[in-house]
Short mmCIF file of C-alpha atoms in Angstrom, two decimals:
data_model
loop_
_atom_site.label_atom_id
_atom_site.label_comp_id
_atom_site.label_asym_id
_atom_site.label_seq_id
_atom_site.Cartn_x
_atom_site.Cartn_y
_atom_site.Cartn_z
CA MET A 15 10.64 8.55 8.38
CA LEU A 16 10.36 6.26 5.39
CA ASN A 17 6.79 5.33 4.46
CA LEU A 18 6.77 1.61 3.57
CA ILE A 19 3.66 0.13 1.94
CA ALA A 20 2.67 -3.27 0.58
CA ASP A 21 -0.50 -5.03 -0.41
CA SER A 22 -1.76 -7.68 2.00
CA SER A 23 -0.29 -10.57 -0.01
CA CYS A 24 2.98 -9.85 1.84
CA ASP A 25 1.33 -11.59 4.85
CA LEU A 26 2.36 -8.85 7.28
CA GLN A 27 -0.13 -6.81 9.28
CA THR A 28 -0.11 -3.01 9.36
CA GLY A 29 2.20 -1.69 12.08
CA VAL A 30 4.19 -4.89 12.40
CA PHE A 31 7.64 -3.81 11.33
CA PHE A 32 11.22 -3.96 12.29
CA ASN A 33 12.80 -0.52 12.46
CA ASP A 34 12.07 2.72 14.32
CA SER A 35 12.89 4.81 11.25
CA VAL A 36 9.99 3.50 9.12
CA THR A 37 6.23 3.22 9.17
CA PHE A 38 4.51 0.28 7.50
CA THR A 39 1.01 -0.16 6.10
CA ALA A 40 -0.47 -3.25 4.45
CA VAL A 41 -3.25 -2.34 1.99
CA PRO A 42 -5.95 -5.05 2.05
CA MET A 43 -6.96 -7.08 -0.96
CA CYS A 44 -10.61 -8.06 -1.38
CA LEU A 45 -11.82 -11.64 -1.70
CA ARG A 46 -15.38 -12.23 -2.89
CA VAL A 47 -16.95 -15.55 -1.91
CA GLY A 48 -20.49 -15.93 -3.18
CA GLU A 49 -22.14 -12.61 -2.35
CA THR A 50 -19.78 -11.83 0.55
CA ASP A 51 -16.75 -9.54 0.30
CA TYR A 52 -13.91 -10.44 2.65
CA TYR A 53 -11.32 -7.73 3.14
CA ASP A 54 -7.85 -9.02 3.91
CA THR A 55 -7.50 -7.37 7.32
CA ALA A 56 -6.35 -8.64 10.71
CA ASP A 57 -9.84 -9.76 11.72
CA LEU A 58 -10.50 -11.89 8.62
CA SER A 59 -11.40 -15.48 9.53
CA ILE A 60 -9.29 -17.63 7.21
CA PRO A 61 -11.13 -20.90 8.09
CA GLU A 62 -14.49 -19.27 7.37
CA MET A 63 -13.28 -17.91 4.04
CA LEU A 64 -11.74 -21.24 2.97
CA GLU A 65 -14.90 -23.11 3.94
CA GLY A 66 -17.00 -20.75 1.84
CA ILE A 67 -14.75 -21.24 -1.19
CA LYS A 68 -15.57 -24.97 -1.22
CA SER A 69 -19.20 -24.41 -2.18
CA GLN A 70 -19.44 -20.92 -3.70
CA PRO A 71 -17.88 -19.09 -6.65
CA SER A 72 -15.02 -16.84 -5.63
CA SER A 73 -12.66 -14.20 -6.99
CA THR A 74 -10.14 -11.60 -5.82
CA ALA A 75 -9.82 -7.85 -6.37
CA CYS A 76 -6.83 -5.57 -5.93
CA PRO A 77 -6.88 -2.32 -3.94
CA SER A 78 -7.89 0.88 -5.71
CA PRO A 79 -5.40 3.50 -6.92
CA ALA A 80 -6.96 5.89 -4.40
CA ALA A 81 -6.03 3.58 -1.50
CA PHE A 82 -2.38 3.81 -2.50
CA ALA A 83 -2.55 7.53 -3.34
CA GLU A 84 -3.80 8.35 0.16
CA LEU A 85 -0.77 6.66 1.69
CA PHE A 86 1.71 8.16 -0.78
CA GLU A 87 0.35 11.61 -0.04
CA SER A 88 0.93 11.18 3.70
CA ALA A 89 4.75 11.22 3.53
CA GLU A 90 7.65 12.81 1.70
CA GLU A 91 9.30 9.49 0.83
CA SER A 92 7.38 6.28 0.11
CA ILE A 93 8.40 2.84 -1.10
CA CYS A 94 5.65 0.40 -2.06
CA VAL A 95 6.17 -3.32 -2.76
CA THR A 96 3.43 -5.19 -4.63
CA ILE A 97 2.57 -8.72 -5.61
CA SER A 98 3.81 -9.70 -9.09
CA SER A 99 2.09 -7.75 -11.86
CA ASN A 100 1.59 -11.05 -13.70
CA LEU A 101 -0.57 -12.35 -10.84
CA SER A 102 -2.62 -9.27 -9.98
CA GLY A 103 -3.48 -5.74 -11.08
CA THR A 104 -2.13 -4.35 -7.80
CA TYR A 105 1.13 -3.03 -9.28
CA GLN A 106 -0.80 -1.10 -11.92
CA ALA A 107 -3.15 0.29 -9.24
CA ALA A 108 -0.20 1.44 -7.12
CA MET A 109 1.46 3.06 -10.15
CA ALA A 110 -1.78 4.88 -10.95
CA GLY A 111 -1.94 6.09 -7.34
CA ARG A 112 1.65 7.29 -7.63
CA GLU A 113 0.85 9.33 -10.74
CA MET A 114 -2.16 10.88 -9.01
CA VAL A 115 -0.02 12.10 -6.13
CA LEU A 116 2.96 13.28 -8.18
CA ALA A 117 0.63 15.33 -10.42
CA ASP A 118 -0.23 17.50 -7.40
CA HIS A 119 2.96 17.03 -5.36
CA PRO A 120 5.93 16.64 -7.72
CA GLU A 121 8.33 17.18 -4.83
CA LYS A 122 7.37 13.89 -3.17
CA LYS A 123 9.42 10.76 -3.77
CA VAL A 124 7.32 7.67 -4.51
CA TYR A 125 8.73 4.37 -5.74
CA VAL A 126 6.70 1.22 -6.55
CA LEU A 127 8.53 -2.11 -6.77
CA ASN A 128 6.98 -5.00 -8.67
CA SER A 129 8.20 -7.84 -6.42
CA TYR A 130 7.78 -10.47 -9.19
CA ALA A 131 6.55 -12.64 -6.30
CA THR A 132 4.40 -12.54 -3.18
CA ALA A 133 4.42 -13.48 0.54
CA GLY A 134 7.85 -13.76 2.17
CA THR A 135 9.75 -12.42 -0.83
CA MET A 136 7.96 -9.11 -0.37
CA VAL A 137 8.92 -9.18 3.32
CA LEU A 138 12.60 -9.65 2.43
CA GLN A 139 12.39 -6.68 0.06
CA LEU A 140 10.63 -4.48 2.62
CA ARG A 141 13.18 -5.34 5.28
CA ARG A 142 16.04 -4.55 2.94
CA ALA A 143 14.56 -1.12 2.22
CA ALA A 144 14.19 -0.45 5.97
CA LYS A 145 17.75 -1.56 6.69
CA LEU A 146 19.26 0.60 3.96
CA TYR A 147 17.23 3.61 5.06
CA ALA A 148 18.38 3.19 8.65
CA GLU A 149 21.97 3.10 7.40
CA GLY A 150 21.50 6.49 5.73
CA VAL A 151 21.41 5.29 2.13
CA ALA A 152 19.85 7.83 -0.23
CA PHE A 153 16.30 7.17 -1.46
CA ASP A 154 17.21 6.73 -5.13
CA ASP A 155 20.04 4.36 -4.21
CA ILE A 156 17.67 2.26 -2.10
CA CYS A 157 15.33 1.93 -5.08
CA ALA A 158 18.16 0.83 -7.38
CA ASP A 159 19.39 -1.66 -4.79
CA LEU A 160 15.92 -3.17 -4.39
CA GLU A 161 15.69 -3.91 -8.11
CA LYS A 162 19.09 -5.59 -8.06
CA PHE A 163 18.20 -7.54 -4.91
CA ARG A 164 14.92 -8.70 -6.49
CA ASP A 165 16.56 -9.79 -9.73
CA GLU A 166 19.68 -11.43 -8.34
CA GLN A 167 18.83 -12.75 -4.88
CA CYS A 168 15.11 -13.28 -4.28
CA ARG A 169 13.60 -16.71 -4.92
CA THR A 170 10.07 -18.01 -4.32
CA MET A 171 8.74 -21.58 -4.31
CA PHE A 172 5.53 -23.21 -3.14
CA THR A 173 3.87 -26.58 -2.75
CA LEU A 174 0.13 -27.19 -2.54
CA GLU A 175 -2.30 -29.97 -1.78
CA ASN A 176 -5.15 -28.22 -3.59
CA PHE A 177 -4.83 -26.53 -6.97
CA ASP A 178 -8.44 -25.45 -7.51
CA ASN A 179 -8.03 -21.68 -7.28
CA LEU A 180 -4.81 -21.65 -9.29
CA VAL A 181 -6.57 -23.65 -12.03
CA ASN A 182 -9.81 -21.64 -11.87
CA ASN A 183 -7.90 -18.36 -12.15
CA GLY A 184 -5.76 -19.47 -15.07
CA ARG A 185 -2.48 -19.91 -13.17
CA MET A 186 -2.14 -23.63 -13.93
CA ARG A 187 -3.35 -25.82 -16.80
CA PRO A 188 -6.58 -27.65 -15.77
CA LEU A 189 -5.38 -31.05 -16.97
CA LEU A 190 -2.18 -30.85 -14.94
CA GLY A 191 -3.94 -29.71 -11.78
CA THR A 192 -6.65 -32.36 -12.02
CA MET A 193 -4.18 -35.14 -12.76
CA LEU A 194 -1.88 -34.31 -9.87
CA HIS A 195 -4.76 -33.94 -7.44
CA THR A 196 -6.16 -37.34 -8.46
CA LEU A 197 -2.80 -39.06 -8.05
CA GLY A 198 -2.12 -37.49 -4.67
CA ILE A 199 1.05 -35.83 -5.95
CA HIS A 200 2.35 -32.57 -4.54
CA VAL A 201 3.32 -30.02 -7.16
CA ILE A 202 6.32 -27.81 -6.47
CA ALA A 203 6.35 -24.52 -8.35
CA GLU A 204 8.61 -21.50 -8.49
CA GLY A 205 8.19 -17.86 -9.30
CA THR A 206 10.03 -16.97 -12.49
CA ARG A 207 12.18 -13.88 -13.02
CA GLU A 208 9.21 -12.44 -14.93
CA GLY A 209 6.83 -12.97 -12.00
CA THR A 210 4.91 -15.89 -13.47
CA ILE A 211 4.48 -19.43 -12.07
CA HIS A 212 6.49 -22.39 -13.36
CA VAL A 213 6.05 -25.99 -12.20
CA CYS A 214 9.56 -27.20 -11.37
CA GLY A 215 9.02 -30.47 -9.49
CA LYS A 216 6.58 -33.10 -8.24
CA ALA A 217 6.71 -35.61 -5.41
CA ARG A 218 4.41 -38.06 -3.67
CA GLY A 219 4.12 -37.66 0.09
CA ASN A 220 5.30 -34.95 2.45
CA GLU A 221 8.83 -36.16 3.21
CA LYS A 222 9.74 -36.64 -0.46
CA THR A 223 8.26 -33.23 -1.21
CA TYR A 224 10.40 -31.55 1.45
CA LYS A 225 13.55 -33.25 0.15
CA GLU A 226 12.73 -32.19 -3.40
CA ILE A 227 12.23 -28.59 -2.25
CA VAL A 228 15.66 -28.61 -0.60
CA LYS A 229 17.21 -29.96 -3.80
CA LEU A 230 15.54 -27.27 -5.90
CA MET A 231 16.56 -24.51 -3.47
CA GLN A 232 20.16 -25.66 -3.77
CA GLU A 233 19.94 -25.56 -7.56
CA GLN A 234 18.40 -22.08 -7.64
CA LYS A 235 21.10 -20.24 -5.71
CA ASP A 236 23.88 -20.46 -3.14
CA CYS A 237 21.90 -20.53 0.11
CA THR A 238 24.88 -19.77 2.36
CA GLY A 239 23.70 -17.22 4.91
CA ALA A 240 20.25 -16.96 3.33
CA HIS A 241 17.26 -16.00 5.44
CA VAL A 242 14.26 -18.23 4.71
CA ILE A 243 10.61 -17.32 5.27
CA ILE A 244 8.06 -20.13 5.18
CA THR A 245 4.46 -18.95 4.94
CA HIS A 246 1.85 -21.60 5.65
CA CYS A 247 -1.91 -21.91 5.37
CA GLN A 248 -3.03 -23.66 8.56
CA ASN A 249 -0.02 -25.98 8.37
CA LYS A 250 2.49 -25.06 11.10
CA GLU A 251 3.46 -28.71 11.49
CA GLY A 252 4.36 -29.02 7.81
CA ALA A 253 6.25 -25.72 7.89
CA GLU A 254 8.29 -26.86 10.87
CA ARG A 255 9.10 -30.22 9.29
CA LEU A 256 10.18 -28.50 6.07
CA ALA A 257 12.35 -26.12 8.11
CA GLU A 258 14.07 -29.06 9.80
CA CYS A 259 14.83 -30.55 6.39
CA ILE A 260 16.21 -27.25 5.10
CA GLN A 261 18.40 -26.68 8.17
CA ALA A 262 19.79 -30.21 7.99
CA ASN A 263 20.88 -29.83 4.36
CA LEU A 264 21.48 -26.16 3.53
CA PRO A 265 23.77 -23.53 5.17
CA VAL A 266 20.97 -21.00 5.72
CA GLU A 267 21.24 -18.31 8.38
CA GLY A 268 17.76 -18.72 9.80
CA ILE A 269 14.16 -19.69 9.13
CA GLU A 270 10.99 -17.95 10.27
CA PHE A 271 7.30 -18.70 9.86
CA LEU A 272 4.38 -16.52 8.84
CA ASP A 273 0.69 -17.38 8.67
CA CYS A 274 -0.95 -16.87 5.29
CA ARG A 275 -3.27 -13.90 5.26
CA GLY A 276 -6.40 -13.88 3.10
CA LEU A 277 -4.98 -13.48 -0.40
CA THR A 278 -2.22 -16.06 -0.02
CA SER A 279 -4.64 -18.43 1.75
CA TYR A 280 -7.00 -18.09 -1.21
CA TYR A 281 -4.37 -19.40 -3.61
CA ALA A 282 -2.33 -21.68 -1.33
CA MET A 283 -5.48 -23.26 0.14
CA ASP A 284 -5.41 -25.45 3.24
CA LYS A 285 -1.95 -26.95 4.01
CA GLY A 286 -0.16 -24.90 1.35
CA LEU A 287 3.46 -23.83 1.95
CA ILE A 288 5.28 -20.85 0.38
CA ILE A 289 9.08 -20.76 0.66
CA CYS A 290 10.94 -17.50 0.09
CA PHE A 291 14.71 -17.09 0.35
#
């Protein structure tokens, strides 16, 4: 079986996967709020964590190299997908874990993919790996395909109502975040090909924001037959309304919804939407 691994920013839970020929493990991130460490596991209370962030200093920490090494050591063939290396040290931790294992077990095959993104984009990459493996594609060919798929097909966008954690962690200029928040304007941002964040649009009000997202999706790539994943932070209503707008205007194959786990909730904040296609 293929050993598939991702950090918890993929928004999937361990064991929730889509093919009998693979195993899947999500390695939890850590979120520190005040003096409390919240590990991004299935029992994490997102509302409690978000409430604590409002009044206490907070930060995030990536998994240790040892956490990845333990999983790599458990199988002959492993593929790991991580959040963008420009947003977290997780990719570097996974690569360090890989080197630890290969030093003692050079016969094992371990590949770490820098997703250049997070959330649903990582899910699309994991699913592609599982599909190719089930079809009998060789390990090295799967790895090469994943890089091409990431570079040529995967796109990530998001829109937020609260920019505080992006600003506080250096992901957005403070002046821009403060100005937009004061004016009640929704920022629309995209993940770049280098895995950084670029503001690509702004709109006032939900409906105008959804229409602008559709326009930007159309400009980014041909969406014919695309599978769309919308991850939301306590905003199923907004996700469903955005999906209706996408389906009415773009020839996508299908749309699914995921709840933000801890790490993506930390950055998306309440009502945030992440669109991956």
